[in-house]
PDB file of C-alpha atoms in Angstrom:
ATOM      1  CA  MET R 209      18.578   2.570 -23.449  1.00  0.00           C
ATOM      2  CA  LEU R 210      19.459   3.739 -20.036  1.00  0.00           C
ATOM      3  CA  LEU R 211      19.408   7.375 -21.319  1.00  0.00           C
ATOM      4  CA  PHE R 212      16.461   7.074 -22.434  1.00  0.00           C
ATOM      5  CA  LEU R 213      15.268   5.220 -19.294  1.00  0.00           C
ATOM      6  CA  ILE R 214      16.368   8.373 -17.434  1.00  0.00           C
ATOM      7  CA  LEU R 215      14.451  10.523 -19.589  1.00  0.00           C
ATOM      8  CA  GLY R 216      11.241   8.743 -19.609  1.00  0.00           C
ATOM      9  CA  LEU R 217      11.816   9.174 -15.834  1.00  0.00           C
ATOM     10  CA  ILE R 218      12.418  12.491 -15.614  1.00  0.00           C
ATOM     11  CA  MET R 219       9.217  13.418 -18.636  1.00  0.00           C
ATOM     12  CA  GLY R 220       7.193  11.500 -16.294  1.00  0.00           C
ATOM     13  CA  SER R 221       7.654  14.135 -13.330  1.00  0.00           C
ATOM     14  CA  PHE R 222       6.939  16.843 -15.580  1.00  0.00           C
ATOM     15  CA  TYR R 223       3.917  15.107 -17.379  1.00  0.00           C
ATOM     16  CA  MET R 224       2.546  14.987 -13.960  1.00  0.00           C
ATOM     17  CA  VAL R 225       2.866  18.462 -13.501  1.00  0.00           C
ATOM     18  CA  VAL R 226       1.448  19.285 -16.740  1.00  0.00           C
ATOM     19  CA  ALA R 227      -1.487  16.789 -16.300  1.00  0.00           C
ATOM     20  CA  MET R 228      -2.279  18.105 -12.717  1.00  0.00           C
ATOM     21  CA  ARG R 229      -1.789  21.832 -12.805  1.00  0.00           C
ATOM     22  CA  GLY R 230      -2.888  22.318 -15.837  1.00  0.00           C
ATOM     23  CA  SER R 231      -6.532  20.660 -15.282  1.00  0.00           C
ATOM     24  CA  VAL R 232      -7.081  23.528 -12.786  1.00  0.00           C
ATOM     25  CA  GLY R 233      -5.906  26.079 -14.924  1.00  0.00           C
ATOM     26  CA  GLU R 234      -2.388  26.766 -13.085  1.00  0.00           C
ATOM     27  CA  SER R 235       1.020  27.534 -14.599  1.00  0.00           C
ATOM     28  CA  ILE R 236       3.290  24.590 -14.992  1.00  0.00           C
ATOM     29  CA  VAL R 237       5.879  27.303 -14.729  1.00  0.00           C
ATOM     30  CA  LYS R 238       5.178  29.404 -11.310  1.00  0.00           C
ATOM     31  CA  PRO R 239       5.065  28.783  -8.886  1.00  0.00           C
ATOM     32  CA  GLY R 240       8.409  26.380  -8.780  1.00  0.00           C
ATOM     33  CA  SER R 241       7.582  22.572  -7.414  1.00  0.00           C
ATOM     34  CA  HIS R 242       6.650  22.490  -3.830  1.00  0.00           C
ATOM     35  CA  CYS R 243       4.714  20.443  -1.704  1.00  0.00           C
ATOM     36  CA  GLU R 244       0.776  20.642  -1.913  1.00  0.00           C
ATOM     37  CA  TYR R 245       0.340  20.811   1.855  1.00  0.00           C
ATOM     38  CA  CYS R 246       2.833  22.767   3.345  1.00  0.00           C
ATOM     39  CA  ASN R 247       3.858  25.160   0.384  1.00  0.00           C
ATOM     40  CA  HIS R 248       7.706  24.062   1.127  1.00  0.00           C
ATOM     41  CA  TYR R 249      10.000  24.456  -2.218  1.00  0.00           C
ATOM     42  CA  LEU R 250      11.585  21.468  -3.011  1.00  0.00           C
ATOM     43  CA  LYS R 251      15.315  21.174  -3.746  1.00  0.00           C
ATOM     44  CA  TRP R 252      16.888  19.594  -6.384  1.00  0.00           C
ATOM     45  CA  TYR R 253      17.279  16.172  -4.806  1.00  0.00           C
ATOM     46  CA  GLU R 254      13.776  15.753  -3.681  1.00  0.00           C
ATOM     47  CA  LEU R 255      12.669  16.181  -7.158  1.00  0.00           C
ATOM     48  CA  ILE R 256      14.746  13.005  -8.119  1.00  0.00           C
ATOM     49  CA  PRO R 257      12.045  11.064  -9.825  1.00  0.00           C
ATOM     50  CA  VAL R 258      11.192   7.244  -8.235  1.00  0.00           C
ATOM     51  CA  ILE R 259      14.459   8.170  -6.303  1.00  0.00           C
ATOM     52  CA  SER R 260      13.465  10.962  -3.843  1.00  0.00           C
ATOM     53  CA  TYR R 261      10.601   9.104  -2.921  1.00  0.00           C
ATOM     54  CA  ILE R 262      11.818   6.252  -1.571  1.00  0.00           C
ATOM     55  CA  LEU R 263      15.165   8.108   0.007  1.00  0.00           C
ATOM     56  CA  PHE R 264      12.314  10.150   2.052  1.00  0.00           C
ATOM     57  CA  LYS R 265       9.912   7.065   2.238  1.00  0.00           C
ATOM     58  CA  GLY R 266       7.173   8.667   0.137  1.00  0.00           C
ATOM     59  CA  LYS R 267       6.390  11.877   2.719  1.00  0.00           C
ATOM     60  CA  CYS R 268       7.548  15.428   2.332  1.00  0.00           C
ATOM     61  CA  HIS R 269      11.070  16.236   3.800  1.00  0.00           C
ATOM     62  CA  ASN R 270       9.598  18.917   5.302  1.00  0.00           C
ATOM     63  CA  CYS R 271       6.136  18.813   6.928  1.00  0.00           C
ATOM     64  CA  HIS R 272       6.363  14.541   6.248  1.00  0.00           C
ATOM     65  CA  HIS R 273       2.961  14.437   4.675  1.00  0.00           C
ATOM     66  CA  LYS R 274       2.268  11.754   2.654  1.00  0.00           C
ATOM     67  CA  ILE R 275       2.954  11.671  -1.133  1.00  0.00           C
ATOM     68  CA  SER R 276       0.781   9.980  -3.153  1.00  0.00           C
ATOM     69  CA  ILE R 277       1.996   6.646  -4.859  1.00  0.00           C
ATOM     70  CA  TRP R 278       0.837   7.751  -8.262  1.00  0.00           C
ATOM     71  CA  TYR R 279       3.820   9.915  -8.726  1.00  0.00           C
ATOM     72  CA  PRO R 280       6.664   7.260  -8.593  1.00  0.00           C
ATOM     73  CA  ILE R 281       4.314   4.943 -10.372  1.00  0.00           C
ATOM     74  CA  ILE R 282       3.687   7.143 -13.360  1.00  0.00           C
ATOM     75  CA  GLU R 283       7.479   8.545 -13.564  1.00  0.00           C
ATOM     76  CA  LEU R 284       8.274   4.476 -13.583  1.00  0.00           C
ATOM     77  CA  ILE R 285       6.089   3.299 -16.295  1.00  0.00           C
ATOM     78  CA  CYS R 286       7.210   6.664 -18.557  1.00  0.00           C
ATOM     79  CA  GLY R 287      10.687   5.414 -17.825  1.00  0.00           C
ATOM     80  CA  VAL R 288       9.931   1.799 -19.278  1.00  0.00           C
ATOM     81  CA  LEU R 289       8.034   2.944 -21.933  1.00  0.00           C
ATOM     82  CA  PHE R 290      10.723   5.318 -23.065  1.00  0.00           C
ATOM     83  CA  ALA R 291      13.185   2.204 -22.981  1.00  0.00           C
ATOM     84  CA  LEU R 292      11.225   0.133 -24.563  1.00  0.00           C
ATOM     85  CA  GLY R 293      10.979   2.730 -27.478  1.00  0.00           C
ATOM     86  CA  PHE R 294      14.314   3.106 -28.065  1.00  0.00           C
ATOM     87  CA  TYR R 295      14.983  -0.855 -27.570  1.00  0.00           C
ATOM     88  CA  LEU R 296      11.932  -1.665 -30.551  1.00  0.00           C
ATOM     89  CA  TYR R 297      12.954   0.825 -32.912  1.00  0.00           C
ATOM     90  CA  GLY R 298      16.195   2.924 -32.674  1.00  0.00           C
ATOM     91  CA  ILE R 299      16.558   6.215 -33.553  1.00  0.00           C
ATOM     92  CA  SER R 300      13.905   6.730 -36.629  1.00  0.00           C
ATOM     93  CA  TYR R 301      10.377   8.328 -37.217  1.00  0.00           C
ATOM     94  CA  GLU R 302       8.546   5.250 -35.337  1.00  0.00           C
ATOM     95  CA  LEU R 303      10.149   6.091 -31.971  1.00  0.00           C
ATOM     96  CA  MET R 304       9.421   9.954 -32.348  1.00  0.00           C
ATOM     97  CA  ALA R 305       5.841   8.887 -33.134  1.00  0.00           C
ATOM     98  CA  TYR R 306       6.005   6.290 -30.468  1.00  0.00           C
ATOM     99  CA  LEU R 307       7.266   8.950 -27.604  1.00  0.00           C
ATOM    100  CA  ILE R 308       4.771  11.180 -28.860  1.00  0.00           C
ATOM    101  CA  ILE R 309       2.066   8.779 -27.872  1.00  0.00           C
ATOM    102  CA  VAL R 310       3.194   7.603 -24.931  1.00  0.00           C
ATOM    103  CA  SER R 311       3.758  11.380 -23.449  1.00  0.00           C
ATOM    104  CA  LEU R 312      -0.093  12.119 -24.655  1.00  0.00           C
ATOM    105  CA  LEU R 313      -0.987   8.591 -22.890  1.00  0.00           C
ATOM    106  CA  ILE R 314       0.469   9.805 -19.277  1.00  0.00           C
ATOM    107  CA  ILE R 315      -1.105  13.326 -19.630  1.00  0.00           C
ATOM    108  CA  ILE R 316      -4.381  11.673 -20.371  1.00  0.00           C
ATOM    109  CA  PHE R 317      -4.605   9.368 -17.884  1.00  0.00           C
ATOM    110  CA  VAL R 318      -3.343  11.625 -15.159  1.00  0.00           C
ATOM    111  CA  SER R 319      -5.818  14.363 -16.449  1.00  0.00           C
ATOM    112  CA  ASP R 320      -8.821  12.209 -17.468  1.00  0.00           C
ATOM    113  CA  PHE R 321      -9.150   9.612 -14.447  1.00  0.00           C
ATOM    114  CA  LYS R 322      -8.437  12.331 -11.724  1.00  0.00           C
ATOM    115  CA  TYR R 323     -10.180  15.478 -13.358  1.00  0.00           C
ATOM    116  CA  MET R 324     -12.711  14.093 -16.316  1.00  0.00           C
ATOM    117  CA  ILE R 325     -10.202  16.548 -18.816  1.00  0.00           C
ATOM    118  CA  ILE R 326      -8.296  16.136 -21.712  1.00  0.00           C
ATOM    119  CA  LEU R 327      -6.067  18.754 -22.168  1.00  0.00           C
ATOM    120  CA  ASP R 328      -6.155  20.542 -25.358  1.00  0.00           C
ATOM    121  CA  LEU R 329      -2.579  21.693 -25.567  1.00  0.00           C
ATOM    122  CA  PRO R 330      -0.842  19.190 -24.998  1.00  0.00           C
ATOM    123  CA  LEU R 331      -3.345  17.033 -27.671  1.00  0.00           C
ATOM    124  CA  PHE R 332      -2.984  19.859 -30.228  1.00  0.00           C
ATOM    125  CA  MET R 333       1.041  19.948 -29.993  1.00  0.00           C
ATOM    126  CA  GLY R 334       1.036  15.755 -30.167  1.00  0.00           C
ATOM    127  CA  ILE R 335      -1.362  16.333 -33.429  1.00  0.00           C
ATOM    128  CA  ILE R 336       1.451  19.097 -35.121  1.00  0.00           C
ATOM    129  CA  LEU R 337       4.307  17.198 -34.392  1.00  0.00           C
ATOM    130  CA  VAL R 338       3.074  13.659 -35.949  1.00  0.00           C
ATOM    131  CA  ILE R 339       2.158  15.779 -39.312  1.00  0.00           C
ATOM    132  CA  VAL R 340       5.245  17.602 -39.038  1.00  0.00           C
ATOM    133  CA  LEU R 341       7.713  14.339 -39.111  1.00  0.00           C
ATOM    134  CA  LYS R 342       5.448  12.541 -41.619  1.00  0.00           C
ATOM    135  CA  PHE R 343       6.290  15.689 -43.722  1.00  0.00           C
ATOM    136  CA  ILE R 344      10.294  15.243 -42.264  1.00  0.00           C
ATOM    137  CA  TYR R 345      10.162  11.437 -42.842  1.00  0.00           C
ATOM    138  CA  PHE R 346       8.059  10.653 -45.821  1.00  0.00           C
ATOM    139  CA  GLU R 347       6.444  12.403 -48.956  1.00  0.00           C
ATOM    140  CA  SER R 348       4.654  15.775 -49.017  1.00  0.00           C
ATOM    141  CA  ILE R 349       1.407  12.941 -49.534  1.00  0.00           C
ATOM    142  CA  ALA R 350       2.224  11.332 -46.461  1.00  0.00           C
ATOM    143  CA  GLY R 351       1.521  14.637 -44.483  1.00  0.00           C
ATOM    144  CA  PHE R 352      -1.023  15.350 -46.757  1.00  0.00           C
ATOM    145  CA  LYS R 353      -3.039  12.156 -46.232  1.00  0.00           C
ATOM    146  CA  SER R 354      -2.313  12.352 -41.926  1.00  0.00           C
ATOM    147  CA  ILE R 355      -4.244  15.762 -41.995  1.00  0.00           C
ATOM    148  CA  ILE R 356      -7.420  14.620 -44.261  1.00  0.00           C
ATOM    149  CA  SER R 357      -7.228  10.741 -41.662  1.00  0.00           C
ATOM    150  CA  GLY R 358      -7.224  13.237 -38.925  1.00  0.00           C
ATOM    151  CA  LEU R 359     -10.210  15.112 -40.144  1.00  0.00           C
ATOM    152  CA  LEU R 360     -12.479  12.192 -41.330  1.00  0.00           C
ATOM    153  CA  ILE R 361     -11.494  10.600 -38.077  1.00  0.00           C
ATOM    154  CA  PHE R 362     -12.416  13.619 -35.810  1.00  0.00           C
ATOM    155  CA  ALA R 363     -15.719  13.984 -38.096  1.00  0.00           C
ATOM    156  CA  PHE R 364     -16.796   9.723 -37.751  1.00  0.00           C
ATOM    157  CA  MET R 365     -16.494  10.382 -34.113  1.00  0.00           C
ATOM    158  CA  PHE R 366     -18.417  14.053 -34.279  1.00  0.00           C
ATOM    159  CA  VAL R 367     -21.141  11.882 -35.651  1.00  0.00           C
ATOM    160  CA  ILE R 368     -21.371   9.299 -33.319  1.00  0.00           C
ATOM    161  CA  LYS R 369     -21.434  12.072 -30.216  1.00  0.00           C
ATOM    162  CA  LEU R 370     -24.472  13.333 -32.126  1.00  0.00           C
ATOM    163  CA  ILE R 371     -26.158   9.961 -32.104  1.00  0.00           C
ATOM    164  CA  GLY R 372     -25.329   9.112 -28.854  1.00  0.00           C
ATOM    165  CA  ASP R 373     -26.122  12.763 -27.637  1.00  0.00           C
ATOM    166  CA  LYS R 374     -29.455  11.905 -29.131  1.00  0.00           C
ATOM    167  CA  THR R 375     -30.337   8.389 -28.186  1.00  0.00           C
ATOM    168  CA  PHE R 376     -29.258   8.270 -24.814  1.00  0.00           C
ATOM    169  CA  LYS R 377     -30.345  12.413 -23.734  1.00  0.00           C
ATOM    170  CA  ARG R 378     -27.292  12.816 -22.629  1.00  0.00           C
ATOM    171  CA  GLU R 379     -23.269  13.462 -23.582  1.00  0.00           C
ATOM    172  CA  SER R 380     -21.998  10.363 -24.787  1.00  0.00           C
ATOM    173  CA  LEU R 381     -18.530  12.002 -25.663  1.00  0.00           C
ATOM    174  CA  GLY R 382     -16.725  14.980 -24.230  1.00  0.00           C
ATOM    175  CA  GLY R 383     -14.991  17.230 -26.791  1.00  0.00           C
ATOM    176  CA  GLY R 384     -11.561  15.921 -25.711  1.00  0.00           C
ATOM    177  CA  ASP R 385     -12.298  12.500 -26.615  1.00  0.00           C
ATOM    178  CA  ILE R 386     -13.855  13.868 -30.218  1.00  0.00           C
ATOM    179  CA  LYS R 387     -10.465  15.979 -30.500  1.00  0.00           C
ATOM    180  CA  LEU R 388      -8.326  12.737 -29.709  1.00  0.00           C
ATOM    181  CA  GLY R 389     -10.016  11.084 -32.732  1.00  0.00           C
ATOM    182  CA  ALA R 390      -8.281  13.642 -34.827  1.00  0.00           C
ATOM    183  CA  PHE R 391      -4.780  12.128 -33.284  1.00  0.00           C
ATOM    184  CA  MET R 392      -5.415   8.666 -33.876  1.00  0.00           C
ATOM    185  CA  GLY R 393      -6.531   9.469 -37.241  1.00  0.00           C
ATOM    186  CA  CYS R 394      -2.690  11.738 -38.213  1.00  0.00           C
ATOM    187  CA  THR R 395      -1.221   9.070 -36.483  1.00  0.00           C
ATOM    188  CA  LEU R 396      -2.504   5.721 -37.482  1.00  0.00           C
ATOM    189  CA  GLY R 397      -3.993   6.719 -40.704  1.00  0.00           C
ATOM    190  CA  ILE R 398      -8.112   5.926 -41.416  1.00  0.00           C
ATOM    191  CA  ARG R 399      -8.256   2.011 -41.398  1.00  0.00           C
ATOM    192  CA  LEU R 400      -5.999   1.694 -37.803  1.00  0.00           C
ATOM    193  CA  GLY R 401      -7.456   4.838 -36.269  1.00  0.00           C
ATOM    194  CA  LEU R 402     -11.068   3.512 -36.486  1.00  0.00           C
ATOM    195  CA  THR R 403      -9.194   0.186 -35.149  1.00  0.00           C
ATOM    196  CA  SER R 404      -7.808   1.312 -32.386  1.00  0.00           C
ATOM    197  CA  LEU R 405     -11.470   3.209 -31.491  1.00  0.00           C
ATOM    198  CA  VAL R 406     -12.797  -0.381 -31.201  1.00  0.00           C
ATOM    199  CA  ILE R 407      -9.944  -1.842 -29.483  1.00  0.00           C
ATOM    200  CA  GLY R 408     -10.088   1.268 -26.875  1.00  0.00           C
ATOM    201  CA  SER R 409     -13.901   0.609 -26.535  1.00  0.00           C
ATOM    202  CA  PHE R 410     -13.586  -2.864 -26.050  1.00  0.00           C
ATOM    203  CA  ILE R 411     -10.425  -1.932 -23.077  1.00  0.00           C
ATOM    204  CA  ALA R 412     -12.858   0.422 -21.355  1.00  0.00           C
ATOM    205  CA  LEU R 413     -15.746  -2.204 -21.291  1.00  0.00           C
ATOM    206  CA  PRO R 414     -14.810  -4.270 -18.256  1.00  0.00           C
ATOM    207  CA  TYR R 415     -14.211  -0.115 -16.413  1.00  0.00           C
ATOM    208  CA  ALA R 416     -17.918   0.626 -17.474  1.00  0.00           C
ATOM    209  CA  THR R 417     -19.573  -2.604 -16.326  1.00  0.00           C
ATOM    210  CA  TYR R 418     -18.318  -2.191 -13.115  1.00  0.00           C
ATOM    211  CA  TYR R 419     -19.950   1.587 -12.332  1.00  0.00           C
ATOM    212  CA  VAL R 420     -23.090   0.505 -14.071  1.00  0.00           C
ATOM    213  CA  LEU R 421     -23.280  -2.811 -11.752  1.00  0.00           C
ATOM    214  CA  LYS R 422     -22.708  -0.554  -9.156  1.00  0.00           C
ATOM    215  CA  LYS R 423     -25.383   1.932 -10.122  1.00  0.00           C
ATOM    216  CA  GLN R 424     -22.980   4.923 -10.297  1.00  0.00           C
ATOM    217  CA  ASN R 425     -24.315   7.667 -12.383  1.00  0.00           C
ATOM    218  CA  LYS R 426     -20.998   8.909 -13.233  1.00  0.00           C
ATOM    219  CA  GLU R 427     -18.890   9.889 -16.056  1.00  0.00           C
ATOM    220  CA  ILE R 428     -16.398   7.277 -17.515  1.00  0.00           C
ATOM    221  CA  PRO R 429     -13.453   8.401 -18.857  1.00  0.00           C
ATOM    222  CA  PHE R 430     -12.918   7.428 -22.304  1.00  0.00           C
ATOM    223  CA  GLY R 431      -9.383   9.062 -23.415  1.00  0.00           C
ATOM    224  CA  PRO R 432      -7.231   6.718 -21.638  1.00  0.00           C
ATOM    225  CA  PHE R 433      -8.782   3.883 -22.995  1.00  0.00           C
ATOM    226  CA  LEU R 434      -8.844   5.453 -26.710  1.00  0.00           C
ATOM    227  CA  ILE R 435      -4.816   6.467 -26.186  1.00  0.00           C
ATOM    228  CA  LEU R 436      -3.685   3.236 -24.562  1.00  0.00           C
ATOM    229  CA  ALA R 437      -5.280   1.450 -27.772  1.00  0.00           C
ATOM    230  CA  VAL R 438      -3.514   3.548 -29.999  1.00  0.00           C
ATOM    231  CA  LEU R 439      -0.202   2.636 -28.155  1.00  0.00           C
ATOM    232  CA  ILE R 440      -1.626  -0.797 -29.235  1.00  0.00           C
ATOM    233  CA  CYS R 441      -2.513  -0.399 -32.783  1.00  0.00           C
ATOM    234  CA  PHE R 442       0.941   1.594 -33.216  1.00  0.00           C
ATOM    235  CA  ILE R 443       3.155  -1.148 -31.466  1.00  0.00           C
ATOM    236  CA  PHE R 444       1.529  -4.189 -33.111  1.00  0.00           C
ATOM    237  CA  MET R 445       0.820  -2.261 -36.414  1.00  0.00           C
ATOM    238  CA  SER R 446       1.749  -5.116 -39.292  1.00  0.00           C
ATOM    239  CA  PRO R 447       0.210  -7.736 -37.132  1.00  0.00           C
ATOM    240  CA  ILE R 448      -3.031  -5.933 -36.728  1.00  0.00           C
ATOM    241  CA  ASN R 449      -3.307  -4.879 -40.839  1.00  0.00           C
ATOM    242  CA  HIS R 450      -2.604  -8.632 -41.537  1.00  0.00           C
ATOM    243  CA  PHE R 451      -5.290  -9.440 -39.581  1.00  0.00           C
ATOM    244  CA  ILE R 452      -7.650  -7.261 -41.275  1.00  0.00           C
ATOM    245  CA  ASN R 453      -6.444  -7.890 -44.674  1.00  0.00           C
ATOM    246  CA  ALA R 454      -7.612 -11.542 -43.517  1.00  0.00           C
ATOM    247  CA  LEU R 455     -10.694 -10.929 -42.155  1.00  0.00           C
ATOM    248  CA  PHE R 456     -11.514  -8.771 -45.290  1.00  0.00           C
ATOM    249  CA  LEU R 457     -10.041 -11.088 -47.798  1.00  0.00           C
ATOM    250  CA  ILE R 458      -7.513  -8.333 -48.926  1.00  0.00           C
ATOM    251  CA  ASP R 459      -4.524  -9.181 -50.444  1.00  0.00           C
TER     252      ASP R 459
END
């Protein structure tokens, strides 16, 4: 479990780079890791997740400019979630799928909240990896069902966007949210994919209500709430399925 904690800390730092640089069209490779304020290239001991932040008291070692607390927080969250995944699933298909969801969770939270963008490349990679995993771990029919489910949820959300745009006379859903629907369907199937859409909407409701009450005419990032709902549905897949069966009197 310690190995997965360390791996999660490292990947959390990498995902921050992907989200921050990818959202503004910068390469994640060049230039190397550097201070955003003085362009000082960071040495290896300045790149140790969480520890370097504590060691240098949350400041750049060169210019002493304060570094956002969100860097170690995101790294720590990713580390804990990776370790939790290994604890829950061991080495299995479920662990692989869980890690893909967590990886997208981190990237989408950063990119959508900060830049109102859901990056295409990480999302498409997530979709492809989930489909490939299903072909590897299960019969071919499971892989094809995953593709069909992704297409159906994508189409469903696209229709919602068309209706919403016409009703509210403005963009109701972003393109990234609709593409995320494809990932939801591929990963969870149609029933749990739709369930995660409902759960994501409820999670987003307090956030959206807050901005409505403040009378701020701004777009609400929906992606972070959707991907969080996907993680919830994946972890609690069995009890949620039982609840749906009982609710609709399905044997």
